[in-house]
Amino acid sequence: MHHLLTGKQIILGVTGSIAAVKAPMIARELMRAGATVTTALTGSAQRFATPLAFSALTHEEVITSVLPREGSKKDSGTWHIRLGRSASAMLIAPCSATTIGKLRAGIYDNPVTLLASALPRETPLVLAPAMDEEMWLQPMVQENLEVLRRSGVYVIDPTSGLLASGLIGQGRMLEPEALVIRFQQILERASEHLPLFGKTVLITGGPTFEAIDPVRFIGNRSSGKMAAALAEVAERLGANVVLIMGPSPIRTNGNKRRIDIETADEMMAAVFNEIEDADIIIMNAAVSDFSAAHESKTKLKKRDISDENGKLKIELQNTPDILREIAKIKRPDQRVIGFALETGNSAESYAESKLLEKDLDMIVLNRADEIGAGFGVDTNKVTIFQRAGTKIELPLMSKEDSAREIFASIMRLP
Ligand code: CTP
């Protein structure tokens, strides 16, 4: 149970209730379960627990205002969208009666409710109400919670116990350790409703490097960013993810299984090892098309490979076309998606012919000659072609958003 939050980014929202004094311990429990914790506090929460306590414990951002953060040029007005999108889930603990009312009514006037409003639909929002029994039993509070529950919000009900008023009754938030265990159970259950729950997605990414000799190789400029974005989105949609990655500096986290390889041959072997269990196979890797026909075990000397005119000769051979090999063995229930990196006027027709030649269900065309698309950058501009003839042309967007659109198309495949 304790590893369920490994690599997950959790937003902890803290609102004005005496139980906020326990919130730093909730942050600590979340971290013990493997999470990275970003905290947001309302103004009244800050009277009970200081932002400093959270930043000292979590070493992450602590948000105390809805206003753009000073000095942050990157996303000054849209920090809540960025954080909301990168979160695996949000826990509001303690959640005051006022916050419950604001969430129900859509009043996003503090950092906690604003972040809750910016969570993508599939990202779980969990509330842990804490208040005196009189307040807890108010019909309005109960009705607000009912409406929130119906719209997909999860609630960790308070228990009975000694309350801040000195009275004994219902309204006491669970202790941090029990609360975080309950939170993890909710996330586990929520994942079963995700669209790719129980599916295995196999993704290849990055370049491949083909050695010429111990120091030189043939490769390409693929960064692995698009594959990392695809893997991230697949995991958020509930899939088991296997990422087979060529040499790439990009780090990935979460529960993805990552297999690092170097050459096209190694990538093919890894794909074939994993293919049996895969429901969806996405060949995003920029597999090197050539390798040296004879890899030299010692460093080649220029004089040994140049002729009298100063021309160098290294014999090359084709690497295996992994997608073509996949097409030969794939089962009818498996969906295979390819990528095509093309330039010039015939880009679309090249992509469409690869779709047919490699017997794919879908191909994603990347234009290498458009600004902001292709290798190394954070954005992409893709056109999706499905076997059934559907064509979807997407505008320039972040690689993560492109990945979301690509999965939306995959989920619409027959
Ligand atoms: N691909 C592959 N194995 C290779 C080369 C490419 O599996 N040896 C896959 C890529 O991962 C991609 C698709 O095939 O999903 C198209 O790759 P691309 O390099 O655009 O096409 P090629 O078939 O190599 O054709 P060309 O280079 O002639 O355009």
GROMACS .gro file of C-alpha atoms in nm, residues 40-335:
model
  296
   40ALA     CA    1  -0.207   2.544  -0.135
   41LEU     CA    2  -0.341   2.731   0.166
   42THR     CA    3  -0.639   2.964   0.203
   43GLY     CA    4  -0.595   3.284   0.401
   44SER     CA    5  -0.761   3.138   0.710
   45ALA     CA    6  -0.561   2.815   0.688
   46GLN     CA    7  -0.249   3.028   0.716
   47ARG     CA    8  -0.365   3.140   1.061
   48PHE     CA    9  -0.347   2.777   1.179
   49ALA     CA   10  -0.047   2.643   0.984
   50THR     CA   11   0.231   2.846   0.829
   51PRO     CA   12   0.342   2.821   0.466
   52LEU     CA   13   0.697   2.786   0.598
   53ALA     CA   14   0.610   2.460   0.773
   54PHE     CA   15   0.495   2.312   0.441
   55SER     CA   16   0.785   2.436   0.231
   56ALA     CA   17   1.034   2.312   0.490
   57LEU     CA   18   0.869   1.969   0.492
   58THR     CA   19   0.785   1.922   0.126
   59HIS     CA   20   1.062   2.122  -0.051
   60GLU     CA   21   0.798   2.206  -0.309
   61GLU     CA   22   0.586   2.506  -0.402
   62VAL     CA   23   0.349   2.644  -0.141
   63ILE     CA   24   0.072   2.857  -0.290
   64THR     CA   25  -0.085   3.124  -0.074
   65SER     CA   26  -0.250   3.356  -0.325
   66VAL     CA   27  -0.454   3.339  -0.644
   67LEU     CA   28  -0.254   3.623  -0.788
   68PRO     CA   29   0.028   3.559  -1.034
   69ARG     CA   30   0.347   3.484  -0.851
   70GLU     CA   31   0.605   3.760  -0.865
   71GLY     CA   32   0.907   3.683  -1.076
   72SER     CA   33   0.737   3.390  -1.249
   73LYS     CA   34   0.722   3.501  -1.611
   74LYS     CA   35   0.664   3.154  -1.747
   75ASP     CA   36   0.303   3.105  -1.644
   76SER     CA   37   0.223   3.408  -1.434
   77GLY     CA   38  -0.151   3.404  -1.494
   78THR     CA   39  -0.196   3.032  -1.554
   79TRP     CA   40  -0.003   2.862  -1.274
   80HIS     CA   41  -0.321   2.690  -1.156
   81ILE     CA   42  -0.370   2.527  -1.496
   82ARG     CA   43  -0.009   2.405  -1.504
   83LEU     CA   44  -0.028   2.266  -1.151
   84GLY     CA   45  -0.374   2.118  -1.200
   85ARG     CA   46  -0.257   1.933  -1.510
   86SER     CA   47   0.055   1.795  -1.354
   87ALA     CA   48  -0.127   1.666  -1.045
   88SER     CA   49  -0.222   1.301  -1.002
   89ALA     CA   50  -0.486   1.393  -0.744
   90MET     CA   51  -0.585   1.670  -0.503
   91LEU     CA   52  -0.664   1.622  -0.136
   92ILE     CA   53  -0.831   1.905   0.056
   93ALA     CA   54  -0.766   1.831   0.422
   94PRO     CA   55  -0.907   1.976   0.632
   95CYS     CA   56  -1.193   2.094   0.417
   96SER     CA   57  -1.408   2.359   0.588
   97ALA     CA   58  -1.784   2.395   0.550
   98THR     CA   59  -1.722   2.721   0.363
   99THR     CA   60  -1.489   2.550   0.114
  100ILE     CA   61  -1.748   2.278   0.056
  101GLY     CA   62  -2.003   2.553  -0.018
  102LYS     CA   63  -1.766   2.735  -0.252
  103LEU     CA   64  -1.680   2.418  -0.444
  104ARG     CA   65  -2.047   2.336  -0.487
  105ALA     CA   66  -2.127   2.687  -0.605
  106GLY     CA   67  -1.817   2.723  -0.823
  107ILE     CA   68  -1.662   3.009  -0.630
  108TYR     CA   69  -1.293   2.993  -0.704
  109ASP     CA   70  -1.166   3.290  -0.509
  110ASN     CA   71  -0.876   3.135  -0.316
  111PRO     CA   72  -0.580   2.917  -0.418
  112VAL     CA   73  -0.743   2.596  -0.291
  113THR     CA   74  -1.077   2.626  -0.471
  114LEU     CA   75  -0.904   2.773  -0.779
  115LEU     CA   76  -0.673   2.471  -0.805
  116ALA     CA   77  -0.967   2.235  -0.755
  117SER     CA   78  -1.141   2.407  -1.047
  118ALA     CA   79  -0.837   2.356  -1.270
  119LEU     CA   80  -0.810   1.977  -1.219
  120PRO     CA   81  -0.871   1.779  -1.539
  121ARG     CA   82  -1.190   1.571  -1.521
  122GLU     CA   83  -1.010   1.240  -1.473
  123THR     CA   84  -0.797   1.368  -1.183
  124PRO     CA   85  -0.950   1.270  -0.847
  125LEU     CA   86  -1.050   1.542  -0.601
  126VAL     CA   87  -1.082   1.415  -0.244
  127LEU     CA   88  -1.227   1.618   0.043
  128ALA     CA   89  -1.170   1.549   0.411
  129PRO     CA   90  -1.425   1.769   0.590
  130ALA     CA   91  -1.350   1.880   0.945
  131MET     CA   92  -1.590   2.089   1.155
  132ASP     CA   93  -1.807   2.085   1.462
  133GLU     CA   94  -2.101   1.847   1.465
  134GLU     CA   95  -2.361   2.125   1.443
  135MET     CA   96  -2.201   2.247   1.122
  136TRP     CA   97  -2.149   1.895   0.985
  137LEU     CA   98  -2.517   1.818   1.031
  138GLN     CA   99  -2.639   2.137   0.862
  139PRO     CA  100  -2.869   2.033   0.578
  140MET     CA  101  -2.690   2.280   0.350
  141VAL     CA  102  -2.349   2.123   0.417
  142GLN     CA  103  -2.488   1.773   0.361
  143GLU     CA  104  -2.670   1.881   0.045
  144ASN     CA  105  -2.357   2.051  -0.091
  145LEU     CA  106  -2.156   1.734  -0.028
  146GLU     CA  107  -2.422   1.524  -0.195
  147VAL     CA  108  -2.408   1.740  -0.508
  148LEU     CA  109  -2.028   1.728  -0.509
  149ARG     CA  110  -2.030   1.349  -0.465
  150ARG     CA  111  -2.267   1.314  -0.758
  151SER     CA  112  -2.032   1.514  -0.977
  152GLY     CA  113  -1.748   1.272  -0.898
  153VAL     CA  114  -1.582   1.430  -0.594
  154TYR     CA  115  -1.470   1.183  -0.325
  155VAL     CA  116  -1.536   1.251   0.043
  156ILE     CA  117  -1.357   1.103   0.344
  157ASP     CA  118  -1.626   1.131   0.608
  158PRO     CA  119  -1.522   1.266   0.947
  159THR     CA  120  -1.553   1.039   1.248
  160SER     CA  121  -1.692   1.090   1.596
  161GLY     CA  122  -1.464   1.216   1.867
  162LEU     CA  123  -1.358   1.508   2.073
  163LEU     CA  124  -1.412   1.827   1.876
  164ALA     CA  125  -1.243   2.165   1.905
  165SER     CA  126  -1.548   2.302   2.088
  166GLY     CA  127  -1.487   2.052   2.364
  167LEU     CA  128  -1.800   1.863   2.264
  168ILE     CA  129  -1.799   1.504   2.152
  169GLY     CA  130  -1.962   1.440   1.818
  170GLN     CA  131  -1.916   1.379   1.449
  171GLY     CA  132  -1.691   1.613   1.253
  172ARG     CA  133  -1.343   1.504   1.351
  173MET     CA  134  -1.102   1.451   1.064
  174LEU     CA  135  -0.916   1.119   1.059
  175GLU     CA  136  -0.565   1.131   1.199
  176PRO     CA  137  -0.302   1.196   0.928
  177GLU     CA  138  -0.181   0.837   0.894
  178ALA     CA  139  -0.532   0.687   0.868
  179LEU     CA  140  -0.639   0.970   0.640
  180VAL     CA  141  -0.359   0.907   0.392
  181ILE     CA  142  -0.431   0.532   0.391
  182ARG     CA  143  -0.795   0.610   0.312
  183PHE     CA  144  -0.685   0.856   0.042
  184GLN     CA  145  -0.472   0.587  -0.123
  185GLN     CA  146  -0.764   0.342  -0.116
  186ILE     CA  147  -0.982   0.601  -0.288
  187LEU     CA  148  -0.720   0.661  -0.558
  188GLU     CA  149  -0.690   0.288  -0.615
  189ARG     CA  150  -1.066   0.255  -0.657
  190ALA     CA  151  -1.084   0.568  -0.874
  191SER     CA  152  -0.825   0.422  -1.110
  192GLU     CA  153  -1.062   0.136  -1.190
  193HIS     CA  154  -1.295   0.386  -1.357
  194LEU     CA  155  -1.025   0.528  -1.581
  195PRO     CA  156  -1.068   0.460  -1.954
  196LEU     CA  157  -0.749   0.255  -1.995
  197PHE     CA  158  -0.772   0.066  -1.665
  198GLY     CA  159  -0.651  -0.291  -1.709
  199LYS     CA  160  -0.495  -0.216  -2.049
  200THR     CA  161  -0.126  -0.240  -2.121
  201VAL     CA  162   0.025   0.024  -2.345
  202LEU     CA  163   0.366  -0.039  -2.499
  203ILE     CA  164   0.543   0.279  -2.610
  204THR     CA  165   0.880   0.313  -2.782
  205GLY     CA  166   1.061   0.645  -2.786
  206GLY     CA  167   1.384   0.834  -2.835
  207PRO     CA  168   1.647   0.763  -3.100
  208THR     CA  169   1.852   0.452  -3.145
  209PHE     CA  170   2.231   0.463  -3.160
  210GLU     CA  171   2.409   0.225  -3.395
  211ALA     CA  172   2.777   0.182  -3.317
  212ILE     CA  173   3.036   0.221  -3.590
  213ASP     CA  174   3.323   0.159  -3.351
  214PRO     CA  175   3.367   0.199  -2.975
  215VAL     CA  176   3.347   0.580  -2.995
  216ARG     CA  177   3.131   0.666  -3.296
  217PHE     CA  178   2.772   0.593  -3.377
  218ILE     CA  179   2.487   0.671  -3.616
  219GLY     CA  180   2.191   0.831  -3.444
  220ASN     CA  181   1.942   1.113  -3.474
  221ARG     CA  182   1.817   1.415  -3.284
  222SER     CA  183   1.509   1.257  -3.124
  223SER     CA  184   1.486   1.364  -2.758
  224GLY     CA  185   1.231   1.114  -2.623
  225LYS     CA  186   1.005   1.399  -2.502
  226MET     CA  187   0.703   1.291  -2.704
  227ALA     CA  188   0.729   0.930  -2.581
  228ALA     CA  189   0.762   1.051  -2.221
  229ALA     CA  190   0.446   1.264  -2.267
  230LEU     CA  191   0.261   0.967  -2.420
  231ALA     CA  192   0.369   0.744  -2.131
  232GLU     CA  193   0.261   1.003  -1.875
  233VAL     CA  194  -0.083   1.048  -2.031
  234ALA     CA  195  -0.133   0.670  -2.070
  235GLU     CA  196  -0.057   0.624  -1.702
  236ARG     CA  197  -0.302   0.897  -1.607
  237LEU     CA  198  -0.568   0.725  -1.815
  238GLY     CA  199  -0.516   0.418  -1.599
  239ALA     CA  200  -0.297   0.201  -1.826
  240ASN     CA  201  -0.003  -0.019  -1.730
  241VAL     CA  202   0.275   0.144  -1.923
  242VAL     CA  203   0.586  -0.017  -2.066
  243LEU     CA  204   0.823   0.242  -2.211
  244ILE     CA  205   1.107   0.116  -2.428
  245MET     CA  206   1.341   0.409  -2.460
  246GLY     CA  207   1.646   0.470  -2.675
  247PRO     CA  208   1.929   0.688  -2.541
  248SER     CA  209   1.742   0.990  -2.402
  249PRO     CA  210   1.821   1.231  -2.120
  250ILE     CA  211   1.450   1.257  -2.033
  251ARG     CA  212   1.362   1.125  -1.691
  252THR     CA  213   1.033   0.953  -1.627
  253ASN     CA  214   0.869   0.857  -1.301
  254GLY     CA  215   0.552   0.700  -1.169
  255ASN     CA  216   0.472   0.333  -1.206
  256LYS     CA  217   0.579   0.305  -1.566
  257ARG     CA  218   0.811   0.017  -1.647
  258ARG     CA  219   1.098   0.165  -1.842
  259ILE     CA  220   1.337  -0.044  -2.046
  260ASP     CA  221   1.639   0.145  -2.174
  261ILE     CA  222   1.798   0.018  -2.491
  262GLU     CA  223   2.049   0.155  -2.737
  263THR     CA  224   2.022  -0.005  -3.080
  264ALA     CA  225   1.741  -0.090  -3.321
  265ASP     CA  226   1.814  -0.461  -3.268
  266GLU     CA  227   1.783  -0.420  -2.892
  267MET     CA  228   1.461  -0.220  -2.934
  268MET     CA  229   1.316  -0.491  -3.153
  269ALA     CA  230   1.410  -0.761  -2.902
  270ALA     CA  231   1.254  -0.562  -2.617
  271VAL     CA  232   0.935  -0.496  -2.816
  272PHE     CA  233   0.901  -0.863  -2.901
  273ASN     CA  234   0.957  -0.959  -2.540
  274GLU     CA  235   0.673  -0.733  -2.427
  275ILE     CA  236   0.430  -0.749  -2.715
  276GLU     CA  237   0.227  -1.046  -2.595
  277ASP     CA  238   0.071  -0.851  -2.305
  278ALA     CA  239   0.023  -0.524  -2.492
  279ASP     CA  240  -0.322  -0.403  -2.594
  280ILE     CA  241  -0.193  -0.086  -2.758
  281ILE     CA  242   0.149  -0.054  -2.922
  282ILE     CA  243   0.277   0.295  -3.003
  283MET     CA  244   0.597   0.312  -3.210
  284ASN     CA  245   0.709   0.665  -3.144
  285ALA     CA  246   1.083   0.591  -3.154
  286ALA     CA  247   1.293   0.747  -3.426
  287VAL     CA  248   1.464   0.420  -3.506
  288SER     CA  249   1.791   0.476  -3.690
  289ASP     CA  250   1.738   0.355  -4.044
  290PHE     CA  251   2.097   0.243  -4.091
  291SER     CA  252   2.369   0.076  -3.895
  292ALA     CA  253   2.727  -0.007  -3.980
  293ALA     CA  254   2.742  -0.339  -4.166
  294HIS     CA  255   3.048  -0.432  -3.959
  295GLU     CA  256   3.090  -0.278  -3.619
  296SER     CA  257   3.460  -0.236  -3.548
  297LYS     CA  258   3.571  -0.348  -3.204
  298THR     CA  259   3.862  -0.105  -3.216
  299LYS     CA  260   3.852   0.263  -3.301
  300LEU     CA  261   3.870   0.308  -3.677
  301LYS     CA  262   4.162   0.505  -3.810
  302LYS     CA  263   4.076   0.760  -4.078
  303ARG     CA  264   4.345   0.625  -4.307
  304ASP     CA  265   4.195   0.280  -4.296
  305ILE     CA  266   3.858   0.394  -4.427
  306SER     CA  267   3.948   0.676  -4.667
  307ASP     CA  268   4.040   0.644  -5.029
  308GLU     CA  269   4.296   0.842  -5.226
  309ASN     CA  270   4.041   1.128  -5.284
  310GLY     CA  271   3.979   1.176  -4.913
  311LYS     CA  272   3.635   1.012  -4.927
  312LEU     CA  273   3.542   0.789  -4.637
  313LYS     CA  274   3.371   0.459  -4.687
  314ILE     CA  275   3.172   0.289  -4.417
  315GLU     CA  276   2.944   0.015  -4.534
  316LEU     CA  277   2.592   0.061  -4.399
  317GLN     CA  278   2.299  -0.173  -4.378
  318ASN     CA  279   1.929  -0.129  -4.303
  319THR     CA  280   1.813  -0.181  -3.947
  320PRO     CA  281   1.506  -0.401  -3.898
  321ASP     CA  282   1.177  -0.220  -3.957
  322ILE     CA  283   1.022  -0.297  -3.620
  323LEU     CA  284   0.672  -0.185  -3.718
  324ARG     CA  285   0.670  -0.410  -4.021
  325GLU     CA  286   0.774  -0.703  -3.804
  326ILE     CA  287   0.499  -0.619  -3.554
  327ALA     CA  288   0.241  -0.616  -3.833
  328LYS     CA  289   0.335  -0.975  -3.916
  329ILE     CA  290   0.257  -1.110  -3.570
  330LYS     CA  291  -0.002  -0.880  -3.418
  331ARG     CA  292  -0.333  -1.020  -3.297
  332PRO     CA  293  -0.662  -0.873  -3.417
  333ASP     CA  294  -0.733  -0.734  -3.068
  334GLN     CA  295  -0.408  -0.537  -3.058
  335ARG     CA  296  -0.400  -0.178  -3.184
   0.00000   0.00000   0.00000
